[in-house]
PDB file of C-alpha atoms in Angstrom:
ATOM      1  CA  MET A 707     -17.124   3.461  -9.826  1.00  0.00           C
ATOM      2  CA  LYS A 708     -13.953   5.219  -8.780  1.00  0.00           C
ATOM      3  CA  VAL A 709     -11.195   3.261  -7.073  1.00  0.00           C
ATOM      4  CA  PHE A 710      -8.404   4.026  -4.597  1.00  0.00           C
ATOM      5  CA  ASP A 711      -5.360   1.706  -4.613  1.00  0.00           C
ATOM      6  CA  LEU A 712      -3.107   1.729  -1.543  1.00  0.00           C
ATOM      7  CA  HIS A 713       0.007   0.073  -3.001  1.00  0.00           C
ATOM      8  CA  CYS A 714       1.958  -0.293  -6.238  1.00  0.00           C
ATOM      9  CA  ASP A 715       5.634  -0.568  -7.153  1.00  0.00           C
ATOM     10  CA  ALA A 716       5.622   1.436 -10.389  1.00  0.00           C
ATOM     11  CA  LEU A 717       8.392   3.729  -9.110  1.00  0.00           C
ATOM     12  CA  LEU A 718      10.717   0.738  -8.794  1.00  0.00           C
ATOM     13  CA  LYS A 719      10.083  -0.215 -12.425  1.00  0.00           C
ATOM     14  CA  LEU A 720      10.561   3.378 -13.574  1.00  0.00           C
ATOM     15  CA  HIS A 721      13.813   3.524 -11.592  1.00  0.00           C
ATOM     16  CA  ASP A 722      15.050   0.219 -13.030  1.00  0.00           C
ATOM     17  CA  ASP A 723      14.546   1.447 -16.602  1.00  0.00           C
ATOM     18  CA  ARG A 724      14.506   5.231 -17.056  1.00  0.00           C
ATOM     19  CA  LYS A 725      13.331   4.871 -20.677  1.00  0.00           C
ATOM     20  CA  ARG A 726       9.914   3.693 -19.537  1.00  0.00           C
ATOM     21  CA  SER A 727       7.204   6.311 -19.793  1.00  0.00           C
ATOM     22  CA  PHE A 728       4.594   6.510 -17.063  1.00  0.00           C
ATOM     23  CA  THR A 729       2.097   7.677 -19.656  1.00  0.00           C
ATOM     24  CA  ASN A 730       1.551   4.322 -21.346  1.00  0.00           C
ATOM     25  CA  HIS A 731       4.539   1.969 -21.146  1.00  0.00           C
ATOM     26  CA  PRO A 732       3.178  -1.602 -21.386  1.00  0.00           C
ATOM     27  CA  ALA A 733       5.723  -2.966 -18.862  1.00  0.00           C
ATOM     28  CA  LEU A 734       3.991  -0.905 -16.161  1.00  0.00           C
ATOM     29  CA  ASP A 735       0.936  -2.517 -14.583  1.00  0.00           C
ATOM     30  CA  VAL A 736       0.173   0.976 -13.332  1.00  0.00           C
ATOM     31  CA  ASN A 737       0.503   3.721 -15.936  1.00  0.00           C
ATOM     32  CA  LEU A 738      -1.634   6.781 -16.661  1.00  0.00           C
ATOM     33  CA  GLU A 739      -3.512   5.154 -19.518  1.00  0.00           C
ATOM     34  CA  ARG A 740      -4.422   2.163 -17.347  1.00  0.00           C
ATOM     35  CA  LEU A 741      -5.341   4.264 -14.320  1.00  0.00           C
ATOM     36  CA  LYS A 742      -7.818   6.165 -16.492  1.00  0.00           C
ATOM     37  CA  GLU A 743      -9.176   2.949 -17.983  1.00  0.00           C
ATOM     38  CA  GLY A 744      -9.749   1.466 -14.520  1.00  0.00           C
ATOM     39  CA  ASN A 745     -11.207   4.722 -13.113  1.00  0.00           C
ATOM     40  CA  VAL A 746      -8.523   4.826 -10.414  1.00  0.00           C
ATOM     41  CA  SER A 747      -8.842   8.159  -8.614  1.00  0.00           C
ATOM     42  CA  LEU A 748      -6.068   7.673  -6.047  1.00  0.00           C
ATOM     43  CA  GLN A 749      -2.888   5.654  -6.479  1.00  0.00           C
ATOM     44  CA  VAL A 750      -0.316   5.232  -3.731  1.00  0.00           C
ATOM     45  CA  PHE A 751       3.220   4.825  -5.096  1.00  0.00           C
ATOM     46  CA  ALA A 752       5.655   2.946  -2.866  1.00  0.00           C
ATOM     47  CA  ILE A 753       9.290   3.931  -2.527  1.00  0.00           C
ATOM     48  CA  PHE A 754      11.065   0.591  -2.270  1.00  0.00           C
ATOM     49  CA  VAL A 755      14.848   0.368  -1.889  1.00  0.00           C
ATOM     50  CA  GLU A 756      15.945  -3.158  -2.713  1.00  0.00           C
ATOM     51  CA  PRO A 757      17.936  -5.010  -0.018  1.00  0.00           C
ATOM     52  CA  GLU A 758      21.026  -5.425  -2.176  1.00  0.00           C
ATOM     53  CA  ILE A 759      21.519  -1.642  -2.460  1.00  0.00           C
ATOM     54  CA  PRO A 760      24.524  -0.686  -0.250  1.00  0.00           C
ATOM     55  CA  SER A 761      23.550   1.088   2.972  1.00  0.00           C
ATOM     56  CA  ASP A 762      25.259   4.338   2.034  1.00  0.00           C
ATOM     57  CA  GLU A 763      23.281   4.472  -1.239  1.00  0.00           C
ATOM     58  CA  LYS A 764      19.822   3.689   0.101  1.00  0.00           C
ATOM     59  CA  PHE A 765      18.665   7.225   0.845  1.00  0.00           C
ATOM     60  CA  GLN A 766      19.948   8.426  -2.516  1.00  0.00           C
ATOM     61  CA  THR A 767      17.995   5.626  -4.203  1.00  0.00           C
ATOM     62  CA  ALA A 768      14.837   6.698  -2.362  1.00  0.00           C
ATOM     63  CA  LEU A 769      15.403  10.299  -3.480  1.00  0.00           C
ATOM     64  CA  GLU A 770      15.836   9.150  -7.076  1.00  0.00           C
ATOM     65  CA  GLN A 771      12.475   7.375  -6.938  1.00  0.00           C
ATOM     66  CA  ILE A 772      10.850  10.455  -5.416  1.00  0.00           C
ATOM     67  CA  ASP A 773      12.398  12.554  -8.187  1.00  0.00           C
ATOM     68  CA  LEU A 774      10.879  10.215 -10.795  1.00  0.00           C
ATOM     69  CA  PHE A 775       7.522  10.543  -9.035  1.00  0.00           C
ATOM     70  CA  HIS A 776       7.658  14.330  -9.271  1.00  0.00           C
ATOM     71  CA  ARG A 777       9.046  14.494 -12.809  1.00  0.00           C
ATOM     72  CA  GLU A 778       7.474  11.530 -14.599  1.00  0.00           C
ATOM     73  CA  VAL A 779       4.262  10.755 -12.697  1.00  0.00           C
ATOM     74  CA  VAL A 780       3.055  14.184 -11.605  1.00  0.00           C
ATOM     75  CA  GLY A 781       5.162  16.664 -13.562  1.00  0.00           C
ATOM     76  CA  LYS A 782       4.261  15.493 -17.063  1.00  0.00           C
ATOM     77  CA  HIS A 783       0.528  15.033 -16.500  1.00  0.00           C
ATOM     78  CA  ASP A 784      -1.738  17.949 -15.618  1.00  0.00           C
ATOM     79  CA  LYS A 785      -4.536  15.703 -14.370  1.00  0.00           C
ATOM     80  CA  VAL A 786      -2.284  13.811 -11.933  1.00  0.00           C
ATOM     81  CA  LYS A 787      -2.232  15.683  -8.632  1.00  0.00           C
ATOM     82  CA  LYS A 788       0.266  15.096  -5.856  1.00  0.00           C
ATOM     83  CA  ILE A 789      -1.319  14.397  -2.472  1.00  0.00           C
ATOM     84  CA  SER A 790       0.666  16.500  -0.003  1.00  0.00           C
ATOM     85  CA  GLN A 791      -2.015  16.815   2.690  1.00  0.00           C
ATOM     86  CA  TRP A 792      -4.834  14.391   3.498  1.00  0.00           C
ATOM     87  CA  ASN A 793      -7.418  17.006   2.570  1.00  0.00           C
ATOM     88  CA  ASP A 794      -6.024  17.049  -0.993  1.00  0.00           C
ATOM     89  CA  ILE A 795      -7.796  13.715  -1.540  1.00  0.00           C
ATOM     90  CA  HIS A 796     -11.155  15.324  -0.802  1.00  0.00           C
ATOM     91  CA  GLN A 797     -10.337  18.174  -3.223  1.00  0.00           C
ATOM     92  CA  LEU A 798      -9.718  15.957  -6.250  1.00  0.00           C
ATOM     93  CA  LYS A 799     -11.953  16.733  -9.237  1.00  0.00           C
ATOM     94  CA  GLU A 800     -13.748  14.013 -11.169  1.00  0.00           C
ATOM     95  CA  ASP A 801     -11.192  14.002 -14.000  1.00  0.00           C
ATOM     96  CA  GLU A 802      -8.123  14.107 -11.714  1.00  0.00           C
ATOM     97  CA  ILE A 803      -6.027  11.293 -10.273  1.00  0.00           C
ATOM     98  CA  GLY A 804      -4.389  11.685  -6.891  1.00  0.00           C
ATOM     99  CA  ALA A 805      -0.825  10.373  -6.559  1.00  0.00           C
ATOM    100  CA  MET A 806       0.600   9.752  -3.109  1.00  0.00           C
ATOM    101  CA  LEU A 807       3.964   8.522  -1.832  1.00  0.00           C
ATOM    102  CA  SER A 808       4.556   5.745   0.697  1.00  0.00           C
ATOM    103  CA  LEU A 809       7.774   4.255   2.029  1.00  0.00           C
ATOM    104  CA  GLU A 810       8.138   0.477   2.038  1.00  0.00           C
ATOM    105  CA  GLY A 811      10.881  -0.190   4.578  1.00  0.00           C
ATOM    106  CA  ALA A 812      12.828   2.108   6.880  1.00  0.00           C
ATOM    107  CA  ASP A 813      16.127   0.976   5.330  1.00  0.00           C
ATOM    108  CA  ALA A 814      16.006   4.146   3.213  1.00  0.00           C
ATOM    109  CA  PHE A 815      16.745   6.411   6.189  1.00  0.00           C
ATOM    110  CA  GLY A 816      18.752   4.046   8.405  1.00  0.00           C
ATOM    111  CA  ASN A 817      18.850   5.546  11.901  1.00  0.00           C
ATOM    112  CA  ASP A 818      18.657   9.175  10.734  1.00  0.00           C
ATOM    113  CA  LEU A 819      15.300  10.677  11.707  1.00  0.00           C
ATOM    114  CA  THR A 820      16.188  13.921   9.911  1.00  0.00           C
ATOM    115  CA  LYS A 821      16.033  11.892   6.708  1.00  0.00           C
ATOM    116  CA  LEU A 822      12.615  10.565   7.712  1.00  0.00           C
ATOM    117  CA  ARG A 823      11.331  14.067   8.388  1.00  0.00           C
ATOM    118  CA  THR A 824      12.698  15.077   4.992  1.00  0.00           C
ATOM    119  CA  LEU A 825      10.727  12.243   3.398  1.00  0.00           C
ATOM    120  CA  TYR A 826       7.574  13.554   5.067  1.00  0.00           C
ATOM    121  CA  GLN A 827       8.307  16.988   3.639  1.00  0.00           C
ATOM    122  CA  LEU A 828       8.719  15.465   0.160  1.00  0.00           C
ATOM    123  CA  GLY A 829       5.260  13.942   0.409  1.00  0.00           C
ATOM    124  CA  VAL A 830       5.517  10.538   2.118  1.00  0.00           C
ATOM    125  CA  LYS A 831       2.179   9.879   3.865  1.00  0.00           C
ATOM    126  CA  SER A 832       2.643   6.221   4.844  1.00  0.00           C
ATOM    127  CA  VAL A 833       5.645   4.400   6.315  1.00  0.00           C
ATOM    128  CA  GLY A 834       6.131   0.639   6.541  1.00  0.00           C
ATOM    129  CA  LEU A 835       8.948  -0.068   8.997  1.00  0.00           C
ATOM    130  CA  THR A 836      10.226  -3.103   7.116  1.00  0.00           C
ATOM    131  CA  TRP A 837      10.050  -5.129   3.977  1.00  0.00           C
ATOM    132  CA  ASN A 838      10.581  -8.837   4.718  1.00  0.00           C
ATOM    133  CA  ASN A 839      14.082  -8.436   6.159  1.00  0.00           C
ATOM    134  CA  ALA A 840      15.064  -6.939   9.517  1.00  0.00           C
ATOM    135  CA  ASN A 841      16.475  -3.438   9.777  1.00  0.00           C
ATOM    136  CA  LEU A 842      17.378  -0.941  12.503  1.00  0.00           C
ATOM    137  CA  CYS A 843      13.699  -0.307  13.279  1.00  0.00           C
ATOM    138  CA  ALA A 844      12.108  -3.738  13.437  1.00  0.00           C
ATOM    139  CA  ASP A 845      12.053  -7.335  12.291  1.00  0.00           C
ATOM    140  CA  GLY A 846      10.190  -8.148   9.122  1.00  0.00           C
ATOM    141  CA  LEU A 847       8.339 -11.418   8.636  1.00  0.00           C
ATOM    142  CA  GLY A 848      11.368 -12.973   6.920  1.00  0.00           C
ATOM    143  CA  GLU A 849      13.656 -12.536   9.933  1.00  0.00           C
ATOM    144  CA  PRO A 850      14.062 -15.928  11.692  1.00  0.00           C
ATOM    145  CA  ARG A 851      14.395 -14.473  15.197  1.00  0.00           C
ATOM    146  CA  ALA A 852      10.917 -12.873  14.783  1.00  0.00           C
ATOM    147  CA  GLY A 853      11.641  -9.966  17.115  1.00  0.00           C
ATOM    148  CA  GLY A 854       9.677  -6.755  17.482  1.00  0.00           C
ATOM    149  CA  LEU A 855      10.376  -3.047  17.263  1.00  0.00           C
ATOM    150  CA  THR A 856      13.636  -1.507  18.434  1.00  0.00           C
ATOM    151  CA  GLU A 857      13.819   1.749  20.369  1.00  0.00           C
ATOM    152  CA  LEU A 858      14.343   3.464  17.014  1.00  0.00           C
ATOM    153  CA  GLY A 859      11.278   1.726  15.609  1.00  0.00           C
ATOM    154  CA  PHE A 860       9.115   3.093  18.418  1.00  0.00           C
ATOM    155  CA  GLU A 861      10.558   6.568  17.728  1.00  0.00           C
ATOM    156  CA  VAL A 862       9.532   6.240  14.084  1.00  0.00           C
ATOM    157  CA  VAL A 863       5.977   5.256  15.024  1.00  0.00           C
ATOM    158  CA  ALA A 864       5.818   8.250  17.364  1.00  0.00           C
ATOM    159  CA  LEU A 865       6.970  10.522  14.528  1.00  0.00           C
ATOM    160  CA  ASN A 866       4.372   9.013  12.210  1.00  0.00           C
ATOM    161  CA  ASN A 867       1.733   9.758  14.835  1.00  0.00           C
ATOM    162  CA  GLU A 868       2.971  13.326  15.245  1.00  0.00           C
ATOM    163  CA  HIS A 869       2.930  13.953  11.492  1.00  0.00           C
ATOM    164  CA  LYS A 870      -0.402  12.154  10.956  1.00  0.00           C
ATOM    165  CA  VAL A 871       1.253   9.534   8.757  1.00  0.00           C
ATOM    166  CA  TRP A 872       0.032   5.952   8.371  1.00  0.00           C
ATOM    167  CA  THR A 873       2.195   3.200   9.858  1.00  0.00           C
ATOM    168  CA  ASP A 874       1.952   0.235   7.474  1.00  0.00           C
ATOM    169  CA  VAL A 875       2.176  -3.273   8.978  1.00  0.00           C
ATOM    170  CA  SER A 876       2.035  -5.366   5.791  1.00  0.00           C
ATOM    171  CA  HIS A 877       5.559  -6.834   5.964  1.00  0.00           C
ATOM    172  CA  LEU A 878       6.124  -6.909   9.729  1.00  0.00           C
ATOM    173  CA  SER A 879       6.864  -9.908  11.927  1.00  0.00           C
ATOM    174  CA  ILE A 880       4.018 -10.862  14.251  1.00  0.00           C
ATOM    175  CA  ARG A 881       5.725  -9.322  17.286  1.00  0.00           C
ATOM    176  CA  SER A 882       6.507  -6.134  15.335  1.00  0.00           C
ATOM    177  CA  PHE A 883       2.866  -6.002  14.242  1.00  0.00           C
ATOM    178  CA  TRP A 884       1.620  -6.013  17.838  1.00  0.00           C
ATOM    179  CA  ASP A 885       4.232  -3.456  18.901  1.00  0.00           C
ATOM    180  CA  VAL A 886       2.910  -1.152  16.183  1.00  0.00           C
ATOM    181  CA  LEU A 887      -0.731  -1.755  17.064  1.00  0.00           C
ATOM    182  CA  GLU A 888      -0.042  -0.837  20.682  1.00  0.00           C
ATOM    183  CA  THR A 889       1.547   2.495  19.756  1.00  0.00           C
ATOM    184  CA  ALA A 890       0.436   3.658  16.287  1.00  0.00           C
ATOM    185  CA  LYS A 891      -2.491   6.050  15.983  1.00  0.00           C
ATOM    186  CA  TYR A 892      -2.903   5.374  12.257  1.00  0.00           C
ATOM    187  CA  PRO A 893      -2.117   1.725  11.421  1.00  0.00           C
ATOM    188  CA  ILE A 894      -2.929   0.179   8.053  1.00  0.00           C
ATOM    189  CA  ALA A 895      -2.058  -2.996   6.178  1.00  0.00           C
ATOM    190  CA  SER A 896      -1.725  -1.594   2.671  1.00  0.00           C
ATOM    191  CA  HIS A 897      -1.439  -4.932   0.881  1.00  0.00           C
ATOM    192  CA  SER A 898      -2.380  -7.962   2.991  1.00  0.00           C
ATOM    193  CA  ASN A 899      -5.198 -10.521   2.815  1.00  0.00           C
ATOM    194  CA  SER A 900      -6.889 -12.801   5.359  1.00  0.00           C
ATOM    195  CA  LYS A 901      -4.846 -15.655   6.806  1.00  0.00           C
ATOM    196  CA  ALA A 902      -8.101 -17.470   7.657  1.00  0.00           C
ATOM    197  CA  ILE A 903      -8.710 -17.883   3.914  1.00  0.00           C
ATOM    198  CA  CYS A 904      -5.081 -18.310   2.776  1.00  0.00           C
ATOM    199  CA  SER A 905      -2.408 -19.088   5.324  1.00  0.00           C
ATOM    200  CA  HIS A 906       0.418 -17.201   3.599  1.00  0.00           C
ATOM    201  CA  ARG A 907       2.890 -15.521   5.985  1.00  0.00           C
ATOM    202  CA  ARG A 908       2.094 -12.110   4.493  1.00  0.00           C
ATOM    203  CA  ASN A 909      -1.580 -12.332   5.409  1.00  0.00           C
ATOM    204  CA  LEU A 910      -3.115 -11.316   8.744  1.00  0.00           C
ATOM    205  CA  ASP A 911      -5.007 -13.576  11.120  1.00  0.00           C
ATOM    206  CA  ASP A 912      -8.416 -12.594  12.480  1.00  0.00           C
ATOM    207  CA  GLU A 913      -7.071 -11.108  15.706  1.00  0.00           C
ATOM    208  CA  GLN A 914      -4.629  -8.922  13.779  1.00  0.00           C
ATOM    209  CA  ALA A 915      -7.347  -7.816  11.362  1.00  0.00           C
ATOM    210  CA  LYS A 916      -9.751  -6.961  14.187  1.00  0.00           C
ATOM    211  CA  ALA A 917      -7.025  -4.981  15.948  1.00  0.00           C
ATOM    212  CA  ILE A 918      -6.632  -2.837  12.817  1.00  0.00           C
ATOM    213  CA  PHE A 919     -10.397  -2.355  12.555  1.00  0.00           C
ATOM    214  CA  ARG A 920     -10.577  -1.218  16.191  1.00  0.00           C
ATOM    215  CA  LYS A 921      -8.022   1.509  15.444  1.00  0.00           C
ATOM    216  CA  ASN A 922     -10.006   2.720  12.420  1.00  0.00           C
ATOM    217  CA  GLY A 923      -7.331   1.317  10.128  1.00  0.00           C
ATOM    218  CA  LEU A 924      -7.522  -0.249   6.692  1.00  0.00           C
ATOM    219  CA  MET A 925      -6.670  -3.574   5.064  1.00  0.00           C
ATOM    220  CA  GLY A 926      -5.861  -3.304   1.354  1.00  0.00           C
ATOM    221  CA  MET A 927      -6.609  -6.489  -0.560  1.00  0.00           C
ATOM    222  CA  VAL A 928      -3.595  -7.704  -2.557  1.00  0.00           C
ATOM    223  CA  TYR A 929      -3.923  -9.513  -5.901  1.00  0.00           C
ATOM    224  CA  SER A 930      -0.867 -11.781  -5.925  1.00  0.00           C
ATOM    225  CA  PRO A 931      -2.196 -15.388  -6.266  1.00  0.00           C
ATOM    226  CA  PRO A 932       0.103 -16.816  -3.541  1.00  0.00           C
ATOM    227  CA  PHE A 933      -1.538 -14.381  -1.087  1.00  0.00           C
ATOM    228  CA  VAL A 934      -5.009 -15.209  -2.411  1.00  0.00           C
ATOM    229  CA  ASN A 935      -5.027 -19.024  -2.509  1.00  0.00           C
ATOM    230  CA  ASN A 936      -1.400 -20.176  -2.094  1.00  0.00           C
ATOM    231  CA  THR A 937      -1.033 -21.071  -5.792  1.00  0.00           C
ATOM    232  CA  GLU A 938       0.087 -19.246  -8.919  1.00  0.00           C
ATOM    233  CA  VAL A 939      -3.465 -19.138 -10.342  1.00  0.00           C
ATOM    234  CA  ALA A 940      -6.351 -17.294  -8.682  1.00  0.00           C
ATOM    235  CA  THR A 941      -9.686 -15.776  -9.713  1.00  0.00           C
ATOM    236  CA  THR A 942     -11.687 -12.779  -8.556  1.00  0.00           C
ATOM    237  CA  ASP A 943     -13.945 -15.287  -6.749  1.00  0.00           C
ATOM    238  CA  ASP A 944     -10.924 -16.416  -4.726  1.00  0.00           C
ATOM    239  CA  LEU A 945     -10.080 -12.815  -3.879  1.00  0.00           C
ATOM    240  CA  ILE A 946     -13.649 -11.996  -2.879  1.00  0.00           C
ATOM    241  CA  LYS A 947     -13.569 -14.834  -0.324  1.00  0.00           C
ATOM    242  CA  HIS A 948     -11.109 -12.710   1.660  1.00  0.00           C
ATOM    243  CA  ILE A 949     -13.393  -9.682   1.549  1.00  0.00           C
ATOM    244  CA  ASP A 950     -16.384 -11.796   2.532  1.00  0.00           C
ATOM    245  CA  HIS A 951     -14.557 -13.258   5.530  1.00  0.00           C
ATOM    246  CA  LEU A 952     -13.189  -9.912   6.706  1.00  0.00           C
ATOM    247  CA  CYS A 953     -16.711  -8.471   6.521  1.00  0.00           C
ATOM    248  CA  SER A 954     -17.895 -11.320   8.746  1.00  0.00           C
ATOM    249  CA  ILE A 955     -15.476 -10.293  11.506  1.00  0.00           C
ATOM    250  CA  GLY A 956     -16.339  -6.599  11.477  1.00  0.00           C
ATOM    251  CA  GLY A 957     -14.272  -5.235   8.603  1.00  0.00           C
ATOM    252  CA  VAL A 958     -16.922  -3.948   6.214  1.00  0.00           C
ATOM    253  CA  GLU A 959     -15.903  -0.320   6.892  1.00  0.00           C
ATOM    254  CA  HIS A 960     -12.160  -1.050   6.852  1.00  0.00           C
ATOM    255  CA  ILE A 961     -11.596  -3.122   3.708  1.00  0.00           C
ATOM    256  CA  ALA A 962      -9.730  -1.344   0.916  1.00  0.00           C
ATOM    257  CA  LEU A 963      -7.753  -2.264  -2.209  1.00  0.00           C
ATOM    258  CA  GLY A 964      -3.957  -2.560  -2.352  1.00  0.00           C
ATOM    259  CA  SER A 965      -3.049  -4.297  -5.593  1.00  0.00           C
ATOM    260  CA  ASP A 966       0.757  -4.574  -5.335  1.00  0.00           C
ATOM    261  CA  PHE A 967       0.782  -4.053  -9.113  1.00  0.00           C
ATOM    262  CA  ASP A 968       4.327  -3.792 -10.527  1.00  0.00           C
ATOM    263  CA  GLY A 969       5.543  -5.704  -7.472  1.00  0.00           C
ATOM    264  CA  VAL A 970       4.170  -9.136  -8.367  1.00  0.00           C
ATOM    265  CA  SER A 971       4.909 -11.525 -11.214  1.00  0.00           C
ATOM    266  CA  THR A 972       1.605 -13.438 -11.297  1.00  0.00           C
ATOM    267  CA  PHE A 973      -1.906 -12.063 -11.223  1.00  0.00           C
ATOM    268  CA  VAL A 974      -5.483 -12.816 -10.328  1.00  0.00           C
ATOM    269  CA  LYS A 975      -7.277 -13.765 -13.554  1.00  0.00           C
ATOM    270  CA  ASP A 976      -8.713 -10.696 -15.332  1.00  0.00           C
ATOM    271  CA  LEU A 977      -6.931  -8.416 -12.861  1.00  0.00           C
ATOM    272  CA  ASP A 978      -3.445  -8.077 -14.302  1.00  0.00           C
ATOM    273  CA  HIS A 979      -3.159  -4.284 -14.423  1.00  0.00           C
ATOM    274  CA  SER A 980      -4.987  -1.225 -13.090  1.00  0.00           C
ATOM    275  CA  GLY A 981      -7.027  -0.873 -16.261  1.00  0.00           C
ATOM    276  CA  LYS A 982      -8.986  -3.979 -15.231  1.00  0.00           C
ATOM    277  CA  TYR A 983     -10.331  -2.569 -11.961  1.00  0.00           C
ATOM    278  CA  GLN A 984     -13.934  -2.295 -13.103  1.00  0.00           C
ATOM    279  CA  ILE A 985     -14.021  -6.056 -13.703  1.00  0.00           C
ATOM    280  CA  LEU A 986     -13.402  -6.516  -9.972  1.00  0.00           C
ATOM    281  CA  ILE A 987     -15.995  -3.857  -9.130  1.00  0.00           C
ATOM    282  CA  GLU A 988     -18.597  -5.613 -11.294  1.00  0.00           C
ATOM    283  CA  GLU A 989     -17.928  -8.922  -9.518  1.00  0.00           C
ATOM    284  CA  LEU A 990     -18.177  -7.250  -6.113  1.00  0.00           C
ATOM    285  CA  LEU A 991     -21.517  -5.669  -7.041  1.00  0.00           C
ATOM    286  CA  LYS A 992     -22.912  -9.141  -7.686  1.00  0.00           C
ATOM    287  CA  ARG A 993     -22.237 -10.137  -4.072  1.00  0.00           C
ATOM    288  CA  PHE A 994     -22.421  -7.013  -1.916  1.00  0.00           C
ATOM    289  CA  LYS A 995     -24.630  -3.945  -1.557  1.00  0.00           C
ATOM    290  CA  GLU A 996     -23.562  -1.024  -3.736  1.00  0.00           C
ATOM    291  CA  GLU A 997     -22.763   1.125  -0.702  1.00  0.00           C
ATOM    292  CA  GLU A 998     -20.499  -1.607   0.678  1.00  0.00           C
ATOM    293  CA  VAL A 999     -18.666  -1.874  -2.651  1.00  0.00           C
ATOM    294  CA  ARG A1000     -18.218   1.894  -2.711  1.00  0.00           C
ATOM    295  CA  GLY A1001     -16.663   1.483   0.717  1.00  0.00           C
ATOM    296  CA  PHE A1002     -14.185  -1.141  -0.469  1.00  0.00           C
ATOM    297  CA  ALA A1003     -13.407   0.879  -3.602  1.00  0.00           C
ATOM    298  CA  TYR A1004     -12.786   4.281  -2.021  1.00  0.00           C
ATOM    299  CA  LYS A1005     -15.119   5.455   0.771  1.00  0.00           C
ATOM    300  CA  ASN A1006     -13.509   3.423   3.552  1.00  0.00           C
ATOM    301  CA  VAL A1007     -10.209   5.141   2.776  1.00  0.00           C
ATOM    302  CA  LEU A1008     -11.880   8.564   2.949  1.00  0.00           C
ATOM    303  CA  ASN A1009     -13.450   7.644   6.286  1.00  0.00           C
ATOM    304  CA  CYS A1010     -10.212   6.295   7.792  1.00  0.00           C
ATOM    305  CA  LEU A1011      -7.821   9.119   6.924  1.00  0.00           C
ATOM    306  CA  PRO A1012      -5.738  10.516   9.809  1.00  0.00           C
ATOM    307  CA  LYS A1013      -7.362  13.516  11.509  1.00  0.00           C
TER     308      LYS A1013
END
């Protein structure tokens, strides 16, 4: 069964060490060899500019990661196709892999919306306003004051709406989350689990999850054990508890997969890189109807794309 994955940090690893090859470097949880092995048909690649990068170098760092995406991920592999428009996902052939850009944190463009529009033009189809820290747009969940969106943040959401770009809530403070849900046409949580099952700060409570479902959004299940069961050791059974619960509150058509591969240091057992995806699919098929599993794997994403 084919799989869509809404979040990985492979570009960060490629940027940290330019000698790594996207084709098959073993340090990459997500590489071409592993995507093929796991039957991943769409992979979203996050642009993540680390907090310690000086402000005047952040946009350049984002551009460098985008350059690596175009040269190393797409440019060297005929069967990897850049997703520039949402319809490109529907046009993928059976032997092709779609590659799409997302932005994890508005720090990359500061308060310059021309830079944001440029990122759209370069292929960014999803924007998360923050990582854990606060920035000029919003407070992330690591900011003690726990504020919401700024005027600039609301402008960014409006631009996302205008350009039919997802607004990703996965790292937002609670107040920022609700500000986004009130204004975003296309909200998603690319890599967040259920707080009812695991009360990690990065997970969403039932009211947050249901708000995303009502807006025809998506929740991508993340495979980092602390987000799964608050330990460093988790199994696929533990992960499936999140899916089961979210289904029980109306999420069966809105659950997706968002591994966070290459952004985590510990893994769910038997799910430590994208080549292992079919192990998860097999476990899901033991517990859910095949059509539901197809939804989690890829169909829900197809049905929730911006229109």
